[in-house]
Coordinates of C-alpha atoms in Angstrom, one line a residue:
Chain A
M13 CA -25.7 13.5 9.1
V14 CA -27.7 10.7 10.6
F15 CA -27.8 8.5 7.6
D16 CA -24.0 8.6 7.2
I17 CA -23.9 6.9 10.5
L18 CA -26.9 4.6 10.0
G19 CA -25.9 3.6 6.5
P20 CA -25.0 2.9 3.8
I21 CA -27.5 0.2 3.0
M22 CA -25.2 -2.3 1.3
I23 CA -24.5 -5.9 0.5
G24 CA -21.8 -7.2 2.9
P25 CA -19.3 -7.9 4.0
S26 CA -17.1 -4.8 3.5
S27 CA -17.8 -1.2 2.6
S28 CA -14.4 -0.8 1.0
H29 CA -14.0 -4.3 -0.6
T30 CA -17.6 -5.0 -1.5
A31 CA -19.7 -1.8 -1.7
G32 CA -16.9 0.3 -3.0
A33 CA -16.0 -2.4 -5.6
A34 CA -19.6 -2.4 -6.9
R35 CA -19.6 1.4 -7.2
L36 CA -16.2 1.3 -9.0
G37 CA -17.7 -1.2 -11.5
K38 CA -20.8 0.9 -12.0
V39 CA -19.0 4.2 -12.6
A40 CA -16.4 2.5 -14.8
R41 CA -19.1 0.9 -16.9
D42 CA -20.9 4.3 -17.3
L43 CA -17.7 5.7 -18.8
V44 CA -17.6 3.2 -21.6
E45 CA -19.3 4.0 -24.9
G46 CA -21.6 1.3 -26.4
E47 CA -22.3 -2.2 -25.2
I48 CA -19.6 -4.0 -23.2
L49 CA -18.6 -7.4 -24.7
S50 CA -15.9 -8.3 -22.2
V51 CA -14.1 -7.1 -19.1
T52 CA -10.8 -8.0 -17.5
F53 CA -10.3 -7.0 -13.9
G54 CA -6.7 -6.3 -12.9
L55 CA -6.7 -6.6 -9.1
H56 CA -4.0 -4.7 -7.2
G57 CA -2.8 -4.8 -3.6
S58 CA -5.4 -5.7 -1.0
F59 CA -8.0 -6.3 -3.8
A60 CA -5.7 -9.0 -5.2
E61 CA -4.9 -10.5 -1.8
T62 CA -8.4 -10.7 -0.2
Y63 CA -10.9 -10.5 -3.0
R64 CA -12.3 -14.0 -2.5
G65 CA -13.1 -13.5 1.2
H66 CA -14.8 -10.1 0.5
G67 CA -16.7 -11.0 -2.7
T68 CA -14.7 -8.2 -4.4
D69 CA -14.7 -10.2 -7.7
R70 CA -18.5 -10.6 -7.7
A71 CA -19.1 -7.0 -6.6
L72 CA -16.9 -5.5 -9.3
L73 CA -18.7 -7.6 -11.9
A74 CA -22.1 -6.7 -10.5
G75 CA -21.2 -3.0 -10.9
V76 CA -20.2 -3.6 -14.5
L77 CA -23.7 -5.2 -15.0
G78 CA -25.2 -1.9 -13.6
M79 CA -26.0 -3.1 -10.1
S80 CA -25.8 -0.7 -7.1
P81 CA -24.0 -1.7 -3.9
D82 CA -27.4 -2.6 -2.3
D83 CA -28.6 -4.9 -5.1
E84 CA -29.4 -8.3 -3.6
R85 CA -28.4 -10.0 -6.8
L86 CA -24.8 -8.9 -6.3
G87 CA -23.7 -12.3 -5.0
Q88 CA -25.0 -14.0 -8.2
S89 CA -23.3 -11.6 -10.6
K90 CA -21.2 -14.3 -12.3
Q91 CA -24.3 -16.3 -13.2
I92 CA -26.0 -13.2 -14.4
A93 CA -23.0 -12.2 -16.5
R94 CA -23.0 -15.6 -18.2
N95 CA -26.7 -15.3 -18.9
H96 CA -25.9 -11.9 -20.6
R97 CA -22.9 -13.4 -22.4
L98 CA -20.6 -10.9 -20.8
I99 CA -17.1 -12.4 -20.8
Y100 CA -15.1 -11.6 -17.7
S101 CA -11.8 -12.6 -16.1
Y102 CA -9.6 -11.6 -13.1
V103 CA -5.9 -11.2 -13.1
R104 CA -3.4 -10.1 -10.4
V105 CA -1.6 -6.9 -11.4
D106 CA 1.0 -4.7 -9.7
L107 CA 0.2 -1.1 -10.5
E108 CA 3.0 0.2 -8.2
N109 CA 2.3 3.4 -6.4
V110 CA -1.5 3.4 -6.1
H111 CA -4.0 2.9 -3.3
P112 CA -4.0 -0.7 -1.9
N113 CA -7.6 -1.2 -3.1
T114 CA -7.2 -0.5 -6.8
V115 CA -8.6 -2.2 -9.9
K116 CA -7.7 -1.7 -13.6
F117 CA -10.6 -2.5 -15.9
I118 CA -9.9 -3.5 -19.5
F119 CA -13.2 -3.3 -21.4
V120 CA -13.9 -4.3 -25.0
N121 CA -17.1 -2.7 -26.4
D122 CA -19.3 -3.7 -29.3
Q123 CA -17.1 -1.4 -31.6
H124 CA -14.2 -3.7 -30.6
E125 CA -12.5 -0.7 -28.9
V126 CA -10.4 -1.4 -25.9
I127 CA -11.0 1.0 -22.9
R128 CA -8.7 1.0 -19.9
I129 CA -10.0 2.5 -16.6
T130 CA -8.3 2.5 -13.3
G131 CA -10.0 3.3 -9.9
S132 CA -9.6 2.9 -6.2
S133 CA -11.9 2.1 -3.3
L134 CA -11.0 4.6 -0.5
G135 CA -13.1 3.2 2.4
G136 CA -16.7 3.6 3.6
G137 CA -17.9 3.0 0.0
Q138 CA -16.2 6.1 -1.4
I139 CA -14.3 5.6 -4.7
V140 CA -12.3 7.5 -7.2
I141 CA -11.6 6.8 -10.9
T142 CA -8.0 7.9 -11.5
Q143 CA -7.2 7.0 -15.1
I144 CA -9.1 6.6 -18.4
D145 CA -6.9 5.3 -21.2
D146 CA -4.1 7.9 -21.4
F147 CA -5.8 10.5 -19.3
S148 CA -5.3 11.1 -15.6
V149 CA -8.7 11.9 -14.1
R150 CA -10.3 12.3 -10.7
I151 CA -14.0 11.1 -10.8
T152 CA -15.7 10.3 -7.5
G153 CA -19.1 9.7 -9.0
S154 CA -20.8 11.4 -6.0
E155 CA -21.7 14.5 -8.1
P156 CA -23.2 14.5 -11.6
T157 CA -20.1 14.4 -13.8
L158 CA -19.7 15.0 -17.5
L159 CA -16.8 13.4 -19.4
I160 CA -16.2 15.0 -22.8
Q161 CA -13.5 13.8 -25.3
H162 CA -12.7 16.4 -27.9
T163 CA -10.1 17.7 -30.3
D164 CA -7.7 20.1 -28.6
K165 CA -8.4 23.5 -30.2
P166 CA -9.1 27.1 -29.0
G167 CA -12.5 28.1 -27.9
V168 CA -13.6 24.6 -26.7
I169 CA -13.9 25.4 -23.1
S170 CA -16.0 28.6 -23.5
T171 CA -18.3 26.8 -26.0
V172 CA -18.9 23.9 -23.7
S173 CA -19.3 26.0 -20.6
K174 CA -21.8 28.2 -22.4
V175 CA -24.0 25.2 -23.4
I176 CA -24.0 24.1 -19.8
A177 CA -24.8 27.6 -18.5
D178 CA -27.6 28.0 -21.0
S179 CA -29.2 24.8 -19.6
G180 CA -29.3 26.5 -16.2
V181 CA -26.8 24.1 -14.6
N182 CA -24.0 25.4 -12.3
I183 CA -20.4 24.0 -12.8
A184 CA -18.8 22.9 -9.5
D185 CA -15.5 21.8 -10.9
M186 CA -13.8 21.6 -14.3
R187 CA -10.6 20.0 -15.5
V188 CA -9.1 19.8 -19.0
R189 CA -6.3 17.4 -20.1
R190 CA -4.7 16.6 -23.4
T191 CA -2.5 13.8 -24.8
E192 CA -0.6 16.1 -27.2
K193 CA -1.1 19.7 -28.5
G194 CA -3.8 19.7 -31.2
K195 CA -4.7 16.0 -30.6
L196 CA -7.3 14.3 -28.4
A197 CA -8.2 16.1 -25.1
S198 CA -10.6 15.4 -22.3
M199 CA -12.7 17.5 -20.1
I200 CA -14.3 16.5 -16.8
I201 CA -17.0 18.7 -15.5
E202 CA -18.7 18.2 -12.1
T203 CA -22.0 20.0 -11.8
D204 CA -24.5 20.7 -9.0
E205 CA -27.4 19.3 -10.9
S206 CA -27.7 16.7 -13.8
I207 CA -27.3 18.2 -17.2
P208 CA -30.5 18.0 -19.3
V209 CA -30.5 15.4 -22.2
K210 CA -31.0 18.3 -24.7
A211 CA -27.9 20.1 -23.7
I212 CA -25.9 16.8 -23.9
Q213 CA -27.3 16.4 -27.5
T214 CA -26.2 19.9 -28.4
L215 CA -22.7 19.1 -27.2
K216 CA -22.6 15.9 -29.2
D217 CA -23.6 17.7 -32.4
F218 CA -20.3 19.7 -32.4
A219 CA -17.9 18.0 -34.9
W220 CA -14.9 18.4 -32.7
I221 CA -16.6 16.6 -29.8
H222 CA -16.0 12.8 -30.1
S223 CA -17.9 11.6 -27.1
V224 CA -20.0 12.8 -24.1
K225 CA -20.8 10.7 -21.1
Q226 CA -22.7 11.8 -18.1
I227 CA -22.4 9.9 -14.8
D228 CA -25.4 10.6 -12.6
P229 CA -25.2 9.3 -9.1
N230 CA -28.9 9.2 -8.7
G231 CA -29.8 7.7 -12.1
E232 CA -28.8 5.6 -15.0
A233 CA -25.9 6.5 -17.3
I234 CA -26.8 8.8 -20.2
S235 CA -24.7 8.5 -23.3
Chain B
M9 CA -24.3 20.1 17.5
N10 CA -20.7 19.5 18.3
S11 CA -20.7 17.9 21.7
A12 CA -22.9 15.9 24.0
K13 CA -22.9 19.0 26.3
E14 CA -24.3 21.2 23.5
W15 CA -26.9 18.6 22.6
L16 CA -28.0 18.4 26.2
E17 CA -28.3 22.2 26.5
N18 CA -30.4 22.3 23.3
A19 CA -32.6 19.5 24.6
Q20 CA -33.1 21.3 27.9
A21 CA -33.8 24.6 26.2
M22 CA -36.4 22.9 24.0
Q23 CA -37.7 20.8 26.8
A24 CA -37.5 17.9 24.4
T25 CA -35.9 14.4 24.3
L26 CA -32.5 14.0 22.7
S27 CA -34.1 12.3 19.7
A28 CA -36.6 15.1 19.1
T29 CA -33.8 17.7 19.4
Y30 CA -31.5 15.8 17.0
M31 CA -34.4 15.3 14.5
E32 CA -35.2 19.0 14.6
E33 CA -31.5 19.8 13.9
Q34 CA -31.2 17.3 11.1
S35 CA -34.5 18.4 9.6
N36 CA -33.3 22.0 9.4
K37 CA -29.8 21.0 8.1
L38 CA -31.0 18.6 5.4
G39 CA -34.0 20.6 4.4
R40 CA -36.3 17.6 4.9
T41 CA -39.4 17.3 7.0
K42 CA -39.4 15.1 10.1
E43 CA -41.9 12.8 8.4
E44 CA -39.4 12.3 5.5
L45 CA -36.6 11.6 8.0
L46 CA -38.7 9.1 9.9
G47 CA -39.7 7.4 6.6
E48 CA -36.1 7.0 5.6
M49 CA -35.2 5.7 9.1
E50 CA -38.0 3.1 8.8
K51 CA -36.6 1.9 5.5
R52 CA -33.3 1.4 7.2
W53 CA -34.9 -0.3 10.2
M54 CA -36.6 -2.9 7.9
I55 CA -33.2 -3.9 6.6
M56 CA -31.6 -4.0 10.0
A57 CA -34.5 -6.1 11.5
N58 CA -34.4 -8.4 8.6
S59 CA -30.6 -9.0 8.8
A60 CA -31.0 -9.7 12.6
Q61 CA -33.3 -12.6 11.9
K62 CA -31.8 -14.2 8.7
G63 CA -29.4 -16.5 10.5
L64 CA -31.8 -17.7 13.3
H65 CA -33.0 -20.8 11.4
G66 CA -29.8 -22.3 10.2
A67 CA -26.3 -21.6 9.1
L68 CA -25.8 -19.1 6.2
N69 CA -22.8 -19.2 3.8
P70 CA -20.1 -16.7 4.9
L71 CA -17.5 -16.1 2.2
G72 CA -14.5 -17.0 4.2
G73 CA -16.1 -19.9 5.9
I74 CA -14.5 -19.0 9.3
I75 CA -17.8 -18.4 11.0
G76 CA -21.3 -19.8 10.5
G77 CA -24.3 -21.1 12.5
E78 CA -23.7 -19.0 15.6
A79 CA -27.1 -17.3 15.6
F80 CA -28.9 -20.7 15.1
K81 CA -26.9 -22.3 17.9
M82 CA -27.6 -19.4 20.3
R83 CA -31.3 -19.6 19.5
E84 CA -31.4 -23.4 20.0
F85 CA -29.5 -23.1 23.3
R86 CA -32.1 -20.7 24.6
K87 CA -34.8 -23.2 23.9
K88 CA -33.0 -26.2 25.4
R89 CA -30.8 -25.1 28.3
K90 CA -30.9 -22.8 31.2
S91 CA -28.3 -20.0 30.5
Y92 CA -26.1 -18.1 32.8
S93 CA -26.7 -14.7 31.1
G94 CA -30.5 -14.9 31.0
S95 CA -32.9 -15.2 28.1
S96 CA -32.9 -11.5 27.1
L97 CA -29.1 -11.5 26.6
V98 CA -29.1 -14.8 24.8
N99 CA -31.9 -13.6 22.6
A100 CA -30.0 -10.3 21.8
M101 CA -26.8 -12.2 21.1
A102 CA -28.6 -14.4 18.6
Y103 CA -29.8 -11.4 16.7
A104 CA -26.3 -9.8 16.7
F105 CA -24.7 -13.0 15.4
S106 CA -27.4 -13.2 12.7
T107 CA -26.6 -9.8 11.2
S108 CA -22.8 -10.5 11.3
E109 CA -23.2 -13.8 9.6
Y110 CA -25.7 -12.4 7.0
N111 CA -23.2 -9.6 6.3
A112 CA -20.3 -12.1 5.8
S113 CA -22.6 -14.0 3.5
M114 CA -23.2 -11.1 1.1
G115 CA -26.6 -10.3 2.6
K116 CA -28.1 -6.8 2.6
I117 CA -27.3 -4.9 5.8
C118 CA -27.4 -1.3 7.0
A119 CA -24.1 -0.1 8.4
A120 CA -24.5 1.1 12.0
P121 CA -22.0 2.7 12.1
T122 CA -20.0 0.2 10.0
A123 CA -20.7 -3.1 8.3
G124 CA -18.4 -4.9 10.7
S125 CA -20.4 -3.7 13.8
A126 CA -23.8 -3.7 12.1
G127 CA -25.2 -6.4 14.4
I128 CA -25.2 -4.5 17.6
L129 CA -27.8 -1.7 17.2
P130 CA -30.5 -3.9 15.5
A131 CA -30.1 -6.6 18.1
A132 CA -30.5 -4.1 21.0
I133 CA -33.6 -2.5 19.6
L134 CA -35.3 -5.6 18.3
S135 CA -34.8 -7.5 21.6
A136 CA -35.9 -4.5 23.6
Q137 CA -39.0 -4.1 21.5
E138 CA -39.9 -7.8 22.0
Q139 CA -39.3 -7.7 25.7
H140 CA -41.0 -4.3 26.5
E141 CA -43.4 -3.9 23.6
F142 CA -42.2 -0.5 22.7
S143 CA -44.0 1.1 19.7
D144 CA -42.4 1.2 16.3
E145 CA -42.5 5.0 16.5
A146 CA -40.6 5.0 19.8
C147 CA -38.0 2.7 18.3
M148 CA -37.5 4.9 15.2
H149 CA -37.0 7.9 17.6
A150 CA -34.4 5.9 19.6
L151 CA -32.6 5.2 16.3
F152 CA -32.1 8.9 15.9
T153 CA -30.6 9.1 19.4
A154 CA -28.2 6.3 18.3
G155 CA -27.4 8.1 15.1
G156 CA -26.7 11.4 17.0
I157 CA -24.3 9.6 19.4
G158 CA -22.6 8.0 16.4
E159 CA -22.2 11.3 14.7
L160 CA -20.7 12.9 17.8
I161 CA -18.1 10.1 17.9
A162 CA -17.4 10.3 14.2
K163 CA -16.9 14.0 14.4
T164 CA -14.7 14.0 17.4
A165 CA -12.9 10.7 17.0
T166 CA -13.6 8.0 14.5
V167 CA -15.9 5.0 13.9
S168 CA -13.4 3.2 11.7
G169 CA -11.6 0.1 12.9
A170 CA -8.7 0.9 10.5
E171 CA -8.3 4.2 12.3
G172 CA -9.2 3.5 15.9
G173 CA -9.4 -0.2 16.4
C174 CA -12.5 -2.2 17.4
Q175 CA -13.2 0.2 20.3
A176 CA -14.1 2.7 17.6
E177 CA -16.4 0.3 15.7
C178 CA -18.1 -2.1 18.1
G179 CA -17.4 0.3 21.0
S180 CA -19.2 3.1 19.1
A181 CA -22.1 0.8 18.1
A182 CA -22.5 -0.3 21.7
A183 CA -22.5 3.3 22.9
M184 CA -25.1 4.2 20.3
A185 CA -27.3 1.2 21.2
A186 CA -26.9 1.9 25.0
G187 CA -28.1 5.5 24.6
A188 CA -31.0 4.4 22.4
L189 CA -32.1 1.8 25.0
V190 CA -32.0 4.4 27.8
E191 CA -34.2 6.8 25.9
L192 CA -36.6 4.0 25.0
S193 CA -37.0 3.2 28.7
G194 CA -37.8 6.8 29.5
G195 CA -34.4 7.6 31.0
S196 CA -33.3 11.2 31.1
P197 CA -30.9 12.8 28.5
E198 CA -28.2 12.7 31.1
M199 CA -28.7 9.0 31.6
V200 CA -28.5 8.5 27.8
F201 CA -25.0 10.0 27.8
H202 CA -23.9 8.1 30.9
A203 CA -24.9 4.8 29.2
A204 CA -23.0 5.7 26.1
A205 CA -20.0 6.7 28.0
I206 CA -20.0 3.5 30.1
A207 CA -20.3 1.3 27.0
L208 CA -17.4 3.1 25.3
K209 CA -15.2 2.8 28.4
N210 CA -16.1 -0.9 28.8
V211 CA -14.2 -1.8 25.6
M212 CA -11.6 1.1 25.5
G213 CA -8.4 -0.2 24.0
L214 CA -10.1 -3.1 22.1
V215 CA -8.0 -3.8 19.0
C216 CA -9.3 -4.7 15.5
D217 CA -7.7 -8.0 14.6
P218 CA -9.8 -9.8 11.9
I219 CA -8.5 -13.2 10.9
A220 CA -7.4 -13.2 7.3
G221 CA -8.5 -9.5 7.2
L222 CA -12.1 -10.7 6.8
V223 CA -15.2 -9.4 8.6
E224 CA -15.9 -12.7 10.3
A225 CA -13.8 -13.6 13.4
P226 CA -13.6 -12.2 16.0
C227 CA -16.0 -9.7 14.6
S228 CA -19.2 -11.7 15.0
K229 CA -18.5 -12.5 18.6
R230 CA -17.7 -8.9 19.3
N231 CA -21.1 -8.0 17.9
A232 CA -22.6 -10.5 20.3
S233 CA -20.6 -9.1 23.3
G234 CA -21.3 -5.6 21.9
V235 CA -25.0 -5.8 22.3
V236 CA -24.5 -7.3 25.8
N237 CA -22.3 -4.3 26.6
A238 CA -25.0 -2.0 25.4
M239 CA -27.7 -3.6 27.5
I240 CA -25.7 -3.7 30.7
S241 CA -24.5 -0.1 30.2
A242 CA -28.1 1.0 29.7
D243 CA -29.2 -0.9 32.8
M244 CA -26.4 0.7 34.9
A245 CA -27.4 4.2 33.7
L246 CA -31.1 3.5 34.3
A247 CA -30.3 2.3 37.8
G248 CA -28.8 5.8 38.4
I249 CA -25.1 4.9 38.1
E250 CA -23.2 7.7 36.5
S251 CA -20.1 7.7 34.3
I252 CA -17.5 9.6 36.3
I253 CA -16.0 10.9 33.1
P254 CA -18.5 12.8 30.8
L255 CA -19.2 11.3 27.4
D256 CA -17.4 14.1 25.5
E257 CA -14.2 13.4 27.4
V258 CA -14.6 9.6 27.0
I259 CA -14.8 10.1 23.2
L260 CA -11.6 12.1 23.2
A261 CA -9.9 9.5 25.4
M262 CA -11.0 6.8 22.9
K263 CA -9.5 8.8 20.1
D264 CA -6.2 9.2 22.0
V265 CA -6.0 5.4 22.6
G266 CA -6.8 4.8 18.9
D267 CA -4.1 7.2 17.8
R268 CA -1.5 5.4 20.0
M269 CA -2.5 2.0 18.7
D270 CA 0.0 0.2 16.5
P271 CA -1.2 -0.1 12.9
D272 CA -0.8 -3.9 13.2
L273 CA -3.7 -3.7 15.6
R274 CA -6.0 -1.7 13.3
E275 CA -7.7 -3.9 10.8
T276 CA -4.6 -5.0 9.0
G277 CA -4.9 -8.6 10.0
K278 CA -1.3 -8.5 11.3
G279 CA -1.8 -8.4 15.1
G280 CA -4.0 -9.8 17.9
V281 CA -5.7 -13.1 17.1
A282 CA -5.1 -12.6 13.4
A283 CA -1.3 -13.0 14.0
T284 CA -1.6 -16.3 16.0
P285 CA -0.4 -19.5 14.3
T286 CA -4.1 -20.6 14.0
G287 CA -5.1 -17.3 12.6
Q288 CA -2.3 -17.4 10.0
R289 CA -3.2 -21.0 9.0
I290 CA -6.8 -20.0 8.4
A291 CA -5.6 -17.0 6.3
D292 CA -3.3 -19.3 4.3
R293 CA -6.1 -21.7 3.6
I294 CA -8.6 -19.1 2.5
F295 CA -6.1 -17.3 0.2
G296 CA -4.7 -20.5 -1.3
R297 CA -1.3 -20.1 0.3
D298 CA -1.0 -23.8 1.5
K299 CA 2.5 -24.9 1.8

């Protein structure tokens, strides 16, 4: 459509190394519970080689601060992070067989939990989150996405899908992964519309659900 | 709408301009009114026009530091010296340089069709509006024509330098701008497509060879030459000169050339001027690989 050609509106210079980096930061941040105290960016491949010339470092940090790729404060993100007392650092990493534009975030939140998130910038501002801690995932952030961490036990899938169905929202895609039988599992659900806050609360009230995060491409993170 | 031929047939059937035909199609497809689409386009146009003027009054601060100050120099030159290319081309080049430099300086731009080629379309429309006093509404319509041409190229070939070289980025931007300029001047739909085809052919085979892999050089100069390409292609078409090869076939030829292009010549920074000793020295300086 016309605005795919005359767009996106973005802070330059590069849709993959700047706009995509900002989106990666924003989606990754939305996946973290609580307030973020510090973040380390592990830069792989082309991100590690050319980040200075593309402002990839500032764009990633801007995303973590909640800025969109068209936010004009993007270039000043380091100053803004210091004002917010967000600790940040950049390291070169070799993640082996991944996309050339890949970053591994290591977050520490206000519960002093460490959360590791890996994602790639695929070009044209498109991104994908591929790993959250021990879980392989595939989150593009272009559709409303629900990430649920829960105990692996029978009946979970049907209970969760019923809550979503009762809220009148249609599921577009659903994937379930677990670390070990009977231990922690994760569910990623892409939906056609955003899930109402009330339904998210209903899900959170189940004892076997540990966390629920919704990534809404058109809005703020709901947690 | 899958080809220029189909677009032209629809326009003839509706007895409408290409922009009106495309807007009608987009409106149906996206479920949004024409007023909504025009409003969204206007928002994008404000960003485009702003970026085309940011660099006119002095150098900005491009991240790689390879370029800087070109828009200002071009503008000063126009005031002080008699140019070879004439004041309208010099003016348009200054606008194109401005957007490129602003983009490289982490300024806000609207990709058209990409960030690296974002200077061409705004420069063409802004300078045309100044010179011919076209209404804002006419310019918004012309941007839809540009968008439609870009969509055709993206569907049939590619607008990405990594896939098709600079011919696919700055070539597509110039084709989009050329078509828009012809419609603004009241040229026929056939003339719009001749202009777009001529602009694409003028840079067929152009490689994407950014120094240090950054969107600075030779990108900014190819934006300046890109708007010139658009303007002269529009003038040729308006003069009644036709592209011997129809636009649909030119797009396929451009794709074929892009497919045959060595990966070193497609945005990897490993070929063309990026691979020269000077290009390599600049890359080493920027990425701290001084020996």
